[in-house]
Amino acid sequence: MLEKIPSAIGEALSGLKAGMEKTAYHAAFADIPETVTLTSPAFADGTEIPARFTADGPGTSPPLAWSDLPAGTAALVLLVEDAGSPTPQPLVHLIVWHLQPATVGLAEGTLPGPGRSADGTSLGKNSFLKSEWLPPDPPSGHGCHAYLFQLYALGRVLDLPEDPGRGALLDAMRGTVIGKGKLIGTYARA
């Protein structure tokens, strides 16, 4: 959708970015220890996300792997935010709010996205109010966007209504996060 914004508008907005400090990782859970290791076989931390996982490709969800969960982990939450979006708050690309601690990752394309239906995964609403993976889709000329993949280890299972948004998720998580880990992928359009 944002690929249709003229590059000149993207360039004009290039100084407007939500900022990494407004992501849940740094704003809501800054004091939580970084004990969880989060990686992807598709891209290394701080490098470009391959186009196949973006709106410039089929937009499938990327593969992820994690380890080093703290003892007592009862559930996991995966949250992906775009710190580079030209919005007051980071754009939410994904909420998975009830992953079993026995899982060690997600295979490529596991999560529903545009044109793919849900498989029973406990998803929350992204910023476009859809319960699916929202592929990176930065405005042309806006510069490099940093997509923060965040994995939180929780000491208890969350009790949330179906399809929670970011605010409800963060409120429910307060006081139960016992560890966290992150992976940053970047993407830009010329």
mmCIF file with all atom_site columns, C-alpha atoms in Angstrom:
data_model
loop_
_atom_site.group_PDB
_atom_site.id
_atom_site.type_symbol
_atom_site.label_atom_id
_atom_site.label_alt_id
_atom_site.label_comp_id
_atom_site.label_asym_id
_atom_site.label_entity_id
_atom_site.label_seq_id
_atom_site.pdbx_PDB_ins_code
_atom_site.Cartn_x
_atom_site.Cartn_y
_atom_site.Cartn_z
_atom_site.occupancy
_atom_site.B_iso_or_equiv
_atom_site.pdbx_formal_charge
_atom_site.auth_seq_id
_atom_site.auth_comp_id
_atom_site.auth_asym_id
_atom_site.auth_atom_id
_atom_site.pdbx_PDB_model_num
ATOM 1   C CA . MET A 1 1   ? 0.000  0.000   0.000  1.00 0.00 ? 1   MET A CA 1
ATOM 2   C CA . LEU A 1 2   ? 2.752  2.495   0.913  1.00 0.00 ? 2   LEU A CA 1
ATOM 3   C CA . GLU A 1 3   ? 4.730  1.667   -2.218 1.00 0.00 ? 3   GLU A CA 1
ATOM 4   C CA . LYS A 1 4   ? 2.270  3.929   -4.065 1.00 0.00 ? 4   LYS A CA 1
ATOM 5   C CA . ILE A 1 5   ? 3.328  7.024   -2.089 1.00 0.00 ? 5   ILE A CA 1
ATOM 6   C CA . PRO A 1 6   ? 5.509  9.201   -4.333 1.00 0.00 ? 6   PRO A CA 1
ATOM 7   C CA . SER A 1 7   ? 9.192  9.198   -3.409 1.00 0.00 ? 7   SER A CA 1
ATOM 8   C CA . ALA A 1 8   ? 9.123  12.989  -2.963 1.00 0.00 ? 8   ALA A CA 1
ATOM 9   C CA . ILE A 1 9   ? 6.568  12.623  -0.148 1.00 0.00 ? 9   ILE A CA 1
ATOM 10  C CA . GLY A 1 10  ? 8.641  9.864   1.453  1.00 0.00 ? 10  GLY A CA 1
ATOM 11  C CA . GLU A 1 11  ? 11.702 12.105  1.304  1.00 0.00 ? 11  GLU A CA 1
ATOM 12  C CA . ALA A 1 12  ? 9.753  15.025  2.792  1.00 0.00 ? 12  ALA A CA 1
ATOM 13  C CA . LEU A 1 13  ? 8.761  12.771  5.712  1.00 0.00 ? 13  LEU A CA 1
ATOM 14  C CA . SER A 1 14  ? 12.262 11.285  6.119  1.00 0.00 ? 14  SER A CA 1
ATOM 15  C CA . GLY A 1 15  ? 12.910 13.204  9.330  1.00 0.00 ? 15  GLY A CA 1
ATOM 16  C CA . LEU A 1 16  ? 9.720  11.908  10.918 1.00 0.00 ? 16  LEU A CA 1
ATOM 17  C CA . LYS A 1 17  ? 10.254 8.498   12.560 1.00 0.00 ? 17  LYS A CA 1
ATOM 18  C CA . ALA A 1 18  ? 8.630  6.909   15.598 1.00 0.00 ? 18  ALA A CA 1
ATOM 19  C CA . GLY A 1 19  ? 12.005 5.999   17.096 1.00 0.00 ? 19  GLY A CA 1
ATOM 20  C CA . MET A 1 20  ? 13.467 2.902   18.726 1.00 0.00 ? 20  MET A CA 1
ATOM 21  C CA . GLU A 1 21  ? 12.948 4.429   22.173 1.00 0.00 ? 21  GLU A CA 1
ATOM 22  C CA . LYS A 1 22  ? 9.154  4.210   21.681 1.00 0.00 ? 22  LYS A CA 1
ATOM 23  C CA . THR A 1 23  ? 9.116  0.466   20.967 1.00 0.00 ? 23  THR A CA 1
ATOM 24  C CA . ALA A 1 24  ? 7.754  -1.780  23.708 1.00 0.00 ? 24  ALA A CA 1
ATOM 25  C CA . TYR A 1 25  ? 11.250 -3.232  24.162 1.00 0.00 ? 25  TYR A CA 1
ATOM 26  C CA . HIS A 1 26  ? 12.708 0.115   25.209 1.00 0.00 ? 26  HIS A CA 1
ATOM 27  C CA . ALA A 1 27  ? 9.676  2.004   26.569 1.00 0.00 ? 27  ALA A CA 1
ATOM 28  C CA . ALA A 1 28  ? 7.538  -0.556  28.410 1.00 0.00 ? 28  ALA A CA 1
ATOM 29  C CA . PHE A 1 29  ? 10.087 -3.246  29.290 1.00 0.00 ? 29  PHE A CA 1
ATOM 30  C CA . ALA A 1 30  ? 13.444 -1.447  29.448 1.00 0.00 ? 30  ALA A CA 1
ATOM 31  C CA . ASP A 1 31  ? 14.282 -2.937  32.859 1.00 0.00 ? 31  ASP A CA 1
ATOM 32  C CA . ILE A 1 32  ? 13.715 -6.580  31.840 1.00 0.00 ? 32  ILE A CA 1
ATOM 33  C CA . PRO A 1 33  ? 16.942 -8.602  31.426 1.00 0.00 ? 33  PRO A CA 1
ATOM 34  C CA . GLU A 1 34  ? 17.972 -9.516  27.883 1.00 0.00 ? 34  GLU A CA 1
ATOM 35  C CA . THR A 1 35  ? 18.336 -13.242 28.433 1.00 0.00 ? 35  THR A CA 1
ATOM 36  C CA . VAL A 1 36  ? 16.589 -14.623 25.327 1.00 0.00 ? 36  VAL A CA 1
ATOM 37  C CA . THR A 1 37  ? 18.438 -15.193 22.045 1.00 0.00 ? 37  THR A CA 1
ATOM 38  C CA . LEU A 1 38  ? 16.332 -14.419 18.956 1.00 0.00 ? 38  LEU A CA 1
ATOM 39  C CA . THR A 1 39  ? 17.689 -15.092 15.458 1.00 0.00 ? 39  THR A CA 1
ATOM 40  C CA . SER A 1 40  ? 16.583 -15.717 11.886 1.00 0.00 ? 40  SER A CA 1
ATOM 41  C CA . PRO A 1 41  ? 18.244 -17.999 9.319  1.00 0.00 ? 41  PRO A CA 1
ATOM 42  C CA . ALA A 1 42  ? 17.026 -15.512 6.665  1.00 0.00 ? 42  ALA A CA 1
ATOM 43  C CA . PHE A 1 43  ? 18.857 -12.397 7.918  1.00 0.00 ? 43  PHE A CA 1
ATOM 44  C CA . ALA A 1 44  ? 21.393 -11.472 10.584 1.00 0.00 ? 44  ALA A CA 1
ATOM 45  C CA . ASP A 1 45  ? 20.758 -8.926  13.325 1.00 0.00 ? 45  ASP A CA 1
ATOM 46  C CA . GLY A 1 46  ? 20.998 -5.399  11.918 1.00 0.00 ? 46  GLY A CA 1
ATOM 47  C CA . THR A 1 47  ? 20.904 -6.464  8.267  1.00 0.00 ? 47  THR A CA 1
ATOM 48  C CA . GLU A 1 48  ? 18.348 -6.134  5.491  1.00 0.00 ? 48  GLU A CA 1
ATOM 49  C CA . ILE A 1 49  ? 15.230 -8.287  5.510  1.00 0.00 ? 49  ILE A CA 1
ATOM 50  C CA . PRO A 1 50  ? 15.029 -10.197 2.192  1.00 0.00 ? 50  PRO A CA 1
ATOM 51  C CA . ALA A 1 51  ? 12.348 -8.827  -0.161 1.00 0.00 ? 51  ALA A CA 1
ATOM 52  C CA . ARG A 1 52  ? 10.352 -12.079 -0.061 1.00 0.00 ? 52  ARG A CA 1
ATOM 53  C CA . PHE A 1 53  ? 9.271  -11.184 3.488  1.00 0.00 ? 53  PHE A CA 1
ATOM 54  C CA . THR A 1 54  ? 8.135  -7.674  2.482  1.00 0.00 ? 54  THR A CA 1
ATOM 55  C CA . ALA A 1 55  ? 5.380  -6.072  0.425  1.00 0.00 ? 55  ALA A CA 1
ATOM 56  C CA . ASP A 1 56  ? 7.851  -6.069  -2.498 1.00 0.00 ? 56  ASP A CA 1
ATOM 57  C CA . GLY A 1 57  ? 7.700  -9.879  -2.518 1.00 0.00 ? 57  GLY A CA 1
ATOM 58  C CA . PRO A 1 58  ? 5.057  -12.399 -1.489 1.00 0.00 ? 58  PRO A CA 1
ATOM 59  C CA . GLY A 1 59  ? 5.147  -11.009 2.058  1.00 0.00 ? 59  GLY A CA 1
ATOM 60  C CA . THR A 1 60  ? 5.503  -14.313 3.884  1.00 0.00 ? 60  THR A CA 1
ATOM 61  C CA . SER A 1 61  ? 6.510  -14.254 7.531  1.00 0.00 ? 61  SER A CA 1
ATOM 62  C CA . PRO A 1 62  ? 10.252 -14.815 8.081  1.00 0.00 ? 62  PRO A CA 1
ATOM 63  C CA . PRO A 1 63  ? 11.649 -17.839 9.890  1.00 0.00 ? 63  PRO A CA 1
ATOM 64  C CA . LEU A 1 64  ? 12.664 -17.206 13.496 1.00 0.00 ? 64  LEU A CA 1
ATOM 65  C CA . ALA A 1 65  ? 14.516 -19.241 16.107 1.00 0.00 ? 65  ALA A CA 1
ATOM 66  C CA . TRP A 1 66  ? 15.008 -18.674 19.821 1.00 0.00 ? 66  TRP A CA 1
ATOM 67  C CA . SER A 1 67  ? 16.843 -20.148 22.776 1.00 0.00 ? 67  SER A CA 1
ATOM 68  C CA . ASP A 1 68  ? 17.975 -19.344 26.316 1.00 0.00 ? 68  ASP A CA 1
ATOM 69  C CA . LEU A 1 69  ? 14.486 -18.966 27.799 1.00 0.00 ? 69  LEU A CA 1
ATOM 70  C CA . PRO A 1 70  ? 14.608 -18.279 31.535 1.00 0.00 ? 70  PRO A CA 1
ATOM 71  C CA . ALA A 1 71  ? 13.477 -20.945 33.985 1.00 0.00 ? 71  ALA A CA 1
ATOM 72  C CA . GLY A 1 72  ? 9.792  -20.589 34.783 1.00 0.00 ? 72  GLY A CA 1
ATOM 73  C CA . THR A 1 73  ? 8.762  -19.456 31.290 1.00 0.00 ? 73  THR A CA 1
ATOM 74  C CA . ALA A 1 74  ? 5.037  -20.237 30.938 1.00 0.00 ? 74  ALA A CA 1
ATOM 75  C CA . ALA A 1 75  ? 4.368  -18.537 27.581 1.00 0.00 ? 75  ALA A CA 1
ATOM 76  C CA . LEU A 1 76  ? 6.040  -16.427 24.910 1.00 0.00 ? 76  LEU A CA 1
ATOM 77  C CA . VAL A 1 77  ? 4.938  -13.249 23.145 1.00 0.00 ? 77  VAL A CA 1
ATOM 78  C CA . LEU A 1 78  ? 6.314  -12.178 19.767 1.00 0.00 ? 78  LEU A CA 1
ATOM 79  C CA . LEU A 1 79  ? 5.880  -8.513  18.851 1.00 0.00 ? 79  LEU A CA 1
ATOM 80  C CA . VAL A 1 80  ? 7.244  -6.826  15.704 1.00 0.00 ? 80  VAL A CA 1
ATOM 81  C CA . GLU A 1 81  ? 7.321  -3.033  15.498 1.00 0.00 ? 81  GLU A CA 1
ATOM 82  C CA . ASP A 1 82  ? 8.643  -0.600  12.870 1.00 0.00 ? 82  ASP A CA 1
ATOM 83  C CA . ALA A 1 83  ? 10.653 2.060   14.696 1.00 0.00 ? 83  ALA A CA 1
ATOM 84  C CA . GLY A 1 84  ? 11.168 3.959   11.431 1.00 0.00 ? 84  GLY A CA 1
ATOM 85  C CA . SER A 1 85  ? 7.526  4.514   10.549 1.00 0.00 ? 85  SER A CA 1
ATOM 86  C CA . PRO A 1 86  ? 6.483  8.163   10.012 1.00 0.00 ? 86  PRO A CA 1
ATOM 87  C CA . THR A 1 87  ? 3.977  7.908   12.856 1.00 0.00 ? 87  THR A CA 1
ATOM 88  C CA . PRO A 1 88  ? 3.939  9.080   16.495 1.00 0.00 ? 88  PRO A CA 1
ATOM 89  C CA . GLN A 1 89  ? 4.212  5.469   17.729 1.00 0.00 ? 89  GLN A CA 1
ATOM 90  C CA . PRO A 1 90  ? 5.946  2.494   16.084 1.00 0.00 ? 90  PRO A CA 1
ATOM 91  C CA . LEU A 1 91  ? 3.825  0.667   13.535 1.00 0.00 ? 91  LEU A CA 1
ATOM 92  C CA . VAL A 1 92  ? 2.854  -2.818  14.766 1.00 0.00 ? 92  VAL A CA 1
ATOM 93  C CA . HIS A 1 93  ? 3.540  -5.529  12.181 1.00 0.00 ? 93  HIS A CA 1
ATOM 94  C CA . LEU A 1 94  ? 2.782  -8.590  14.279 1.00 0.00 ? 94  LEU A CA 1
ATOM 95  C CA . ILE A 1 95  ? 1.462  -9.726  17.645 1.00 0.00 ? 95  ILE A CA 1
ATOM 96  C CA . VAL A 1 96  ? 1.597  -13.404 18.597 1.00 0.00 ? 96  VAL A CA 1
ATOM 97  C CA . TRP A 1 97  ? 0.553  -13.489 22.211 1.00 0.00 ? 97  TRP A CA 1
ATOM 98  C CA . HIS A 1 98  ? 0.462  -17.145 23.233 1.00 0.00 ? 98  HIS A CA 1
ATOM 99  C CA . LEU A 1 99  ? 3.397  -19.213 21.990 1.00 0.00 ? 99  LEU A CA 1
ATOM 100 C CA . GLN A 1 100 ? 4.215  -22.359 23.928 1.00 0.00 ? 100 GLN A CA 1
ATOM 101 C CA . PRO A 1 101 ? 7.622  -22.258 25.673 1.00 0.00 ? 101 PRO A CA 1
ATOM 102 C CA . ALA A 1 102 ? 8.452  -25.683 24.225 1.00 0.00 ? 102 ALA A CA 1
ATOM 103 C CA . THR A 1 103 ? 8.624  -24.180 20.721 1.00 0.00 ? 103 THR A CA 1
ATOM 104 C CA . VAL A 1 104 ? 12.052 -23.197 19.491 1.00 0.00 ? 104 VAL A CA 1
ATOM 105 C CA . GLY A 1 105 ? 10.989 -21.055 16.559 1.00 0.00 ? 105 GLY A CA 1
ATOM 106 C CA . LEU A 1 106 ? 8.671  -20.451 13.643 1.00 0.00 ? 106 LEU A CA 1
ATOM 107 C CA . ALA A 1 107 ? 9.248  -21.741 10.106 1.00 0.00 ? 107 ALA A CA 1
ATOM 108 C CA . GLU A 1 108 ? 9.087  -19.417 7.114  1.00 0.00 ? 108 GLU A CA 1
ATOM 109 C CA . GLY A 1 109 ? 5.491  -18.633 6.166  1.00 0.00 ? 109 GLY A CA 1
ATOM 110 C CA . THR A 1 110 ? 4.047  -20.114 9.374  1.00 0.00 ? 110 THR A CA 1
ATOM 111 C CA . LEU A 1 111 ? 2.074  -17.020 10.280 1.00 0.00 ? 111 LEU A CA 1
ATOM 112 C CA . PRO A 1 112 ? -0.943 -15.800 8.354  1.00 0.00 ? 112 PRO A CA 1
ATOM 113 C CA . GLY A 1 113 ? -0.427 -12.750 6.199  1.00 0.00 ? 113 GLY A CA 1
ATOM 114 C CA . PRO A 1 114 ? -2.002 -11.037 3.249  1.00 0.00 ? 114 PRO A CA 1
ATOM 115 C CA . GLY A 1 115 ? -3.958 -13.696 1.346  1.00 0.00 ? 115 GLY A CA 1
ATOM 116 C CA . ARG A 1 116 ? -3.161 -16.477 3.860  1.00 0.00 ? 116 ARG A CA 1
ATOM 117 C CA . SER A 1 117 ? -5.564 -17.587 6.550  1.00 0.00 ? 117 SER A CA 1
ATOM 118 C CA . ALA A 1 118 ? -4.890 -18.114 10.248 1.00 0.00 ? 118 ALA A CA 1
ATOM 119 C CA . ASP A 1 119 ? -3.933 -21.539 11.567 1.00 0.00 ? 119 ASP A CA 1
ATOM 120 C CA . GLY A 1 120 ? -5.154 -21.237 15.141 1.00 0.00 ? 120 GLY A CA 1
ATOM 121 C CA . THR A 1 121 ? -2.189 -19.132 16.298 1.00 0.00 ? 121 THR A CA 1
ATOM 122 C CA . SER A 1 122 ? -3.142 -16.588 18.991 1.00 0.00 ? 122 SER A CA 1
ATOM 123 C CA . LEU A 1 123 ? -2.696 -13.359 17.058 1.00 0.00 ? 123 LEU A CA 1
ATOM 124 C CA . GLY A 1 124 ? -3.366 -9.773  18.001 1.00 0.00 ? 124 GLY A CA 1
ATOM 125 C CA . LYS A 1 125 ? -4.189 -6.875  15.717 1.00 0.00 ? 125 LYS A CA 1
ATOM 126 C CA . ASN A 1 126 ? -1.437 -5.142  13.771 1.00 0.00 ? 126 ASN A CA 1
ATOM 127 C CA . SER A 1 127 ? -1.614 -1.389  13.110 1.00 0.00 ? 127 SER A CA 1
ATOM 128 C CA . PHE A 1 128 ? -3.927 -2.026  10.138 1.00 0.00 ? 128 PHE A CA 1
ATOM 129 C CA . LEU A 1 129 ? -6.307 -3.823  12.563 1.00 0.00 ? 129 LEU A CA 1
ATOM 130 C CA . LYS A 1 130 ? -5.710 -7.241  11.007 1.00 0.00 ? 130 LYS A CA 1
ATOM 131 C CA . SER A 1 131 ? -4.649 -10.348 12.893 1.00 0.00 ? 131 SER A CA 1
ATOM 132 C CA . GLU A 1 132 ? -1.803 -11.302 10.585 1.00 0.00 ? 132 GLU A CA 1
ATOM 133 C CA . TRP A 1 133 ? 1.804  -10.611 9.620  1.00 0.00 ? 133 TRP A CA 1
ATOM 134 C CA . LEU A 1 134 ? 2.002  -7.137  8.086  1.00 0.00 ? 134 LEU A CA 1
ATOM 135 C CA . PRO A 1 135 ? 4.977  -7.257  5.697  1.00 0.00 ? 135 PRO A CA 1
ATOM 136 C CA . PRO A 1 136 ? 7.415  -4.307  5.735  1.00 0.00 ? 136 PRO A CA 1
ATOM 137 C CA . ASP A 1 137 ? 6.138  -1.663  3.322  1.00 0.00 ? 137 ASP A CA 1
ATOM 138 C CA . PRO A 1 138 ? 8.044  1.606   3.946  1.00 0.00 ? 138 PRO A CA 1
ATOM 139 C CA . PRO A 1 139 ? 7.320  4.690   1.843  1.00 0.00 ? 139 PRO A CA 1
ATOM 140 C CA . SER A 1 140 ? 9.695  5.183   -1.089 1.00 0.00 ? 140 SER A CA 1
ATOM 141 C CA . GLY A 1 141 ? 12.404 7.708   -0.277 1.00 0.00 ? 141 GLY A CA 1
ATOM 142 C CA . HIS A 1 142 ? 11.700 7.641   3.478  1.00 0.00 ? 142 HIS A CA 1
ATOM 143 C CA . GLY A 1 143 ? 15.003 5.979   4.286  1.00 0.00 ? 143 GLY A CA 1
ATOM 144 C CA . CYS A 1 144 ? 15.909 2.823   6.135  1.00 0.00 ? 144 CYS A CA 1
ATOM 145 C CA . HIS A 1 145 ? 13.354 1.415   8.572  1.00 0.00 ? 145 HIS A CA 1
ATOM 146 C CA . ALA A 1 146 ? 14.365 -0.713  11.558 1.00 0.00 ? 146 ALA A CA 1
ATOM 147 C CA . TYR A 1 147 ? 11.963 -3.582  12.282 1.00 0.00 ? 147 TYR A CA 1
ATOM 148 C CA . LEU A 1 148 ? 12.312 -4.740  15.874 1.00 0.00 ? 148 LEU A CA 1
ATOM 149 C CA . PHE A 1 149 ? 11.381 -8.404  16.371 1.00 0.00 ? 149 PHE A CA 1
ATOM 150 C CA . GLN A 1 150 ? 10.834 -8.824  20.122 1.00 0.00 ? 150 GLN A CA 1
ATOM 151 C CA . LEU A 1 151 ? 10.389 -12.079 22.014 1.00 0.00 ? 151 LEU A CA 1
ATOM 152 C CA . TYR A 1 152 ? 9.196  -11.938 25.610 1.00 0.00 ? 152 TYR A CA 1
ATOM 153 C CA . ALA A 1 153 ? 9.295  -14.805 28.110 1.00 0.00 ? 153 ALA A CA 1
ATOM 154 C CA . LEU A 1 154 ? 6.360  -14.618 30.512 1.00 0.00 ? 154 LEU A CA 1
ATOM 155 C CA . GLY A 1 155 ? 6.013  -16.097 33.971 1.00 0.00 ? 155 GLY A CA 1
ATOM 156 C CA . ARG A 1 156 ? 2.338  -16.824 33.374 1.00 0.00 ? 156 ARG A CA 1
ATOM 157 C CA . VAL A 1 157 ? -0.066 -17.313 30.481 1.00 0.00 ? 157 VAL A CA 1
ATOM 158 C CA . LEU A 1 158 ? -1.918 -14.139 29.487 1.00 0.00 ? 158 LEU A CA 1
ATOM 159 C CA . ASP A 1 159 ? -5.680 -13.943 29.756 1.00 0.00 ? 159 ASP A CA 1
ATOM 160 C CA . LEU A 1 160 ? -6.637 -11.753 26.809 1.00 0.00 ? 160 LEU A CA 1
ATOM 161 C CA . PRO A 1 161 ? -9.690 -11.330 24.615 1.00 0.00 ? 161 PRO A CA 1
ATOM 162 C CA . GLU A 1 162 ? -9.442 -12.527 21.034 1.00 0.00 ? 162 GLU A CA 1
ATOM 163 C CA . ASP A 1 163 ? -7.334 -10.265 18.755 1.00 0.00 ? 163 ASP A CA 1
ATOM 164 C CA . PRO A 1 164 ? -5.861 -7.840  21.331 1.00 0.00 ? 164 PRO A CA 1
ATOM 165 C CA . GLY A 1 165 ? -4.176 -4.662  20.168 1.00 0.00 ? 165 GLY A CA 1
ATOM 166 C CA . ARG A 1 166 ? -0.795 -3.357  21.303 1.00 0.00 ? 166 ARG A CA 1
ATOM 167 C CA . GLY A 1 167 ? -2.165 -1.416  24.297 1.00 0.00 ? 167 GLY A CA 1
ATOM 168 C CA . ALA A 1 168 ? -4.137 -4.341  25.725 1.00 0.00 ? 168 ALA A CA 1
ATOM 169 C CA . LEU A 1 169 ? -1.190 -6.664  25.148 1.00 0.00 ? 169 LEU A CA 1
ATOM 170 C CA . LEU A 1 170 ? 1.321  -4.425  26.931 1.00 0.00 ? 170 LEU A CA 1
ATOM 171 C CA . ASP A 1 171 ? -1.076 -3.855  29.848 1.00 0.00 ? 171 ASP A CA 1
ATOM 172 C CA . ALA A 1 172 ? -1.538 -7.624  30.268 1.00 0.00 ? 172 ALA A CA 1
ATOM 173 C CA . MET A 1 173 ? 2.213  -8.252  30.064 1.00 0.00 ? 173 MET A CA 1
ATOM 174 C CA . ARG A 1 174 ? 3.218  -5.810  32.808 1.00 0.00 ? 174 ARG A CA 1
ATOM 175 C CA . GLY A 1 175 ? 4.539  -7.608  35.852 1.00 0.00 ? 175 GLY A CA 1
ATOM 176 C CA . THR A 1 176 ? 4.847  -10.993 34.145 1.00 0.00 ? 176 THR A CA 1
ATOM 177 C CA . VAL A 1 177 ? 7.798  -10.542 31.718 1.00 0.00 ? 177 VAL A CA 1
ATOM 178 C CA . ILE A 1 178 ? 10.835 -12.459 33.030 1.00 0.00 ? 178 ILE A CA 1
ATOM 179 C CA . GLY A 1 179 ? 13.140 -12.209 30.015 1.00 0.00 ? 179 GLY A CA 1
ATOM 180 C CA . LYS A 1 180 ? 13.382 -10.721 26.556 1.00 0.00 ? 180 LYS A CA 1
ATOM 181 C CA . GLY A 1 181 ? 15.365 -10.850 23.344 1.00 0.00 ? 181 GLY A CA 1
ATOM 182 C CA . LYS A 1 182 ? 15.427 -8.926  20.086 1.00 0.00 ? 182 LYS A CA 1
ATOM 183 C CA . LEU A 1 183 ? 16.378 -9.126  16.445 1.00 0.00 ? 183 LEU A CA 1
ATOM 184 C CA . ILE A 1 184 ? 16.536 -6.073  14.187 1.00 0.00 ? 184 ILE A CA 1
ATOM 185 C CA . GLY A 1 185 ? 15.920 -6.311  10.456 1.00 0.00 ? 185 GLY A CA 1
ATOM 186 C CA . THR A 1 186 ? 16.098 -3.316  8.143  1.00 0.00 ? 186 THR A CA 1
ATOM 187 C CA . TYR A 1 187 ? 14.325 -2.429  4.910  1.00 0.00 ? 187 TYR A CA 1
ATOM 188 C CA . ALA A 1 188 ? 14.142 0.617   2.642  1.00 0.00 ? 188 ALA A CA 1
ATOM 189 C CA . ARG A 1 189 ? 12.741 1.635   -0.710 1.00 0.00 ? 189 ARG A CA 1
ATOM 190 C CA . ALA A 1 190 ? 14.654 3.989   -2.991 1.00 0.00 ? 190 ALA A CA 1
#
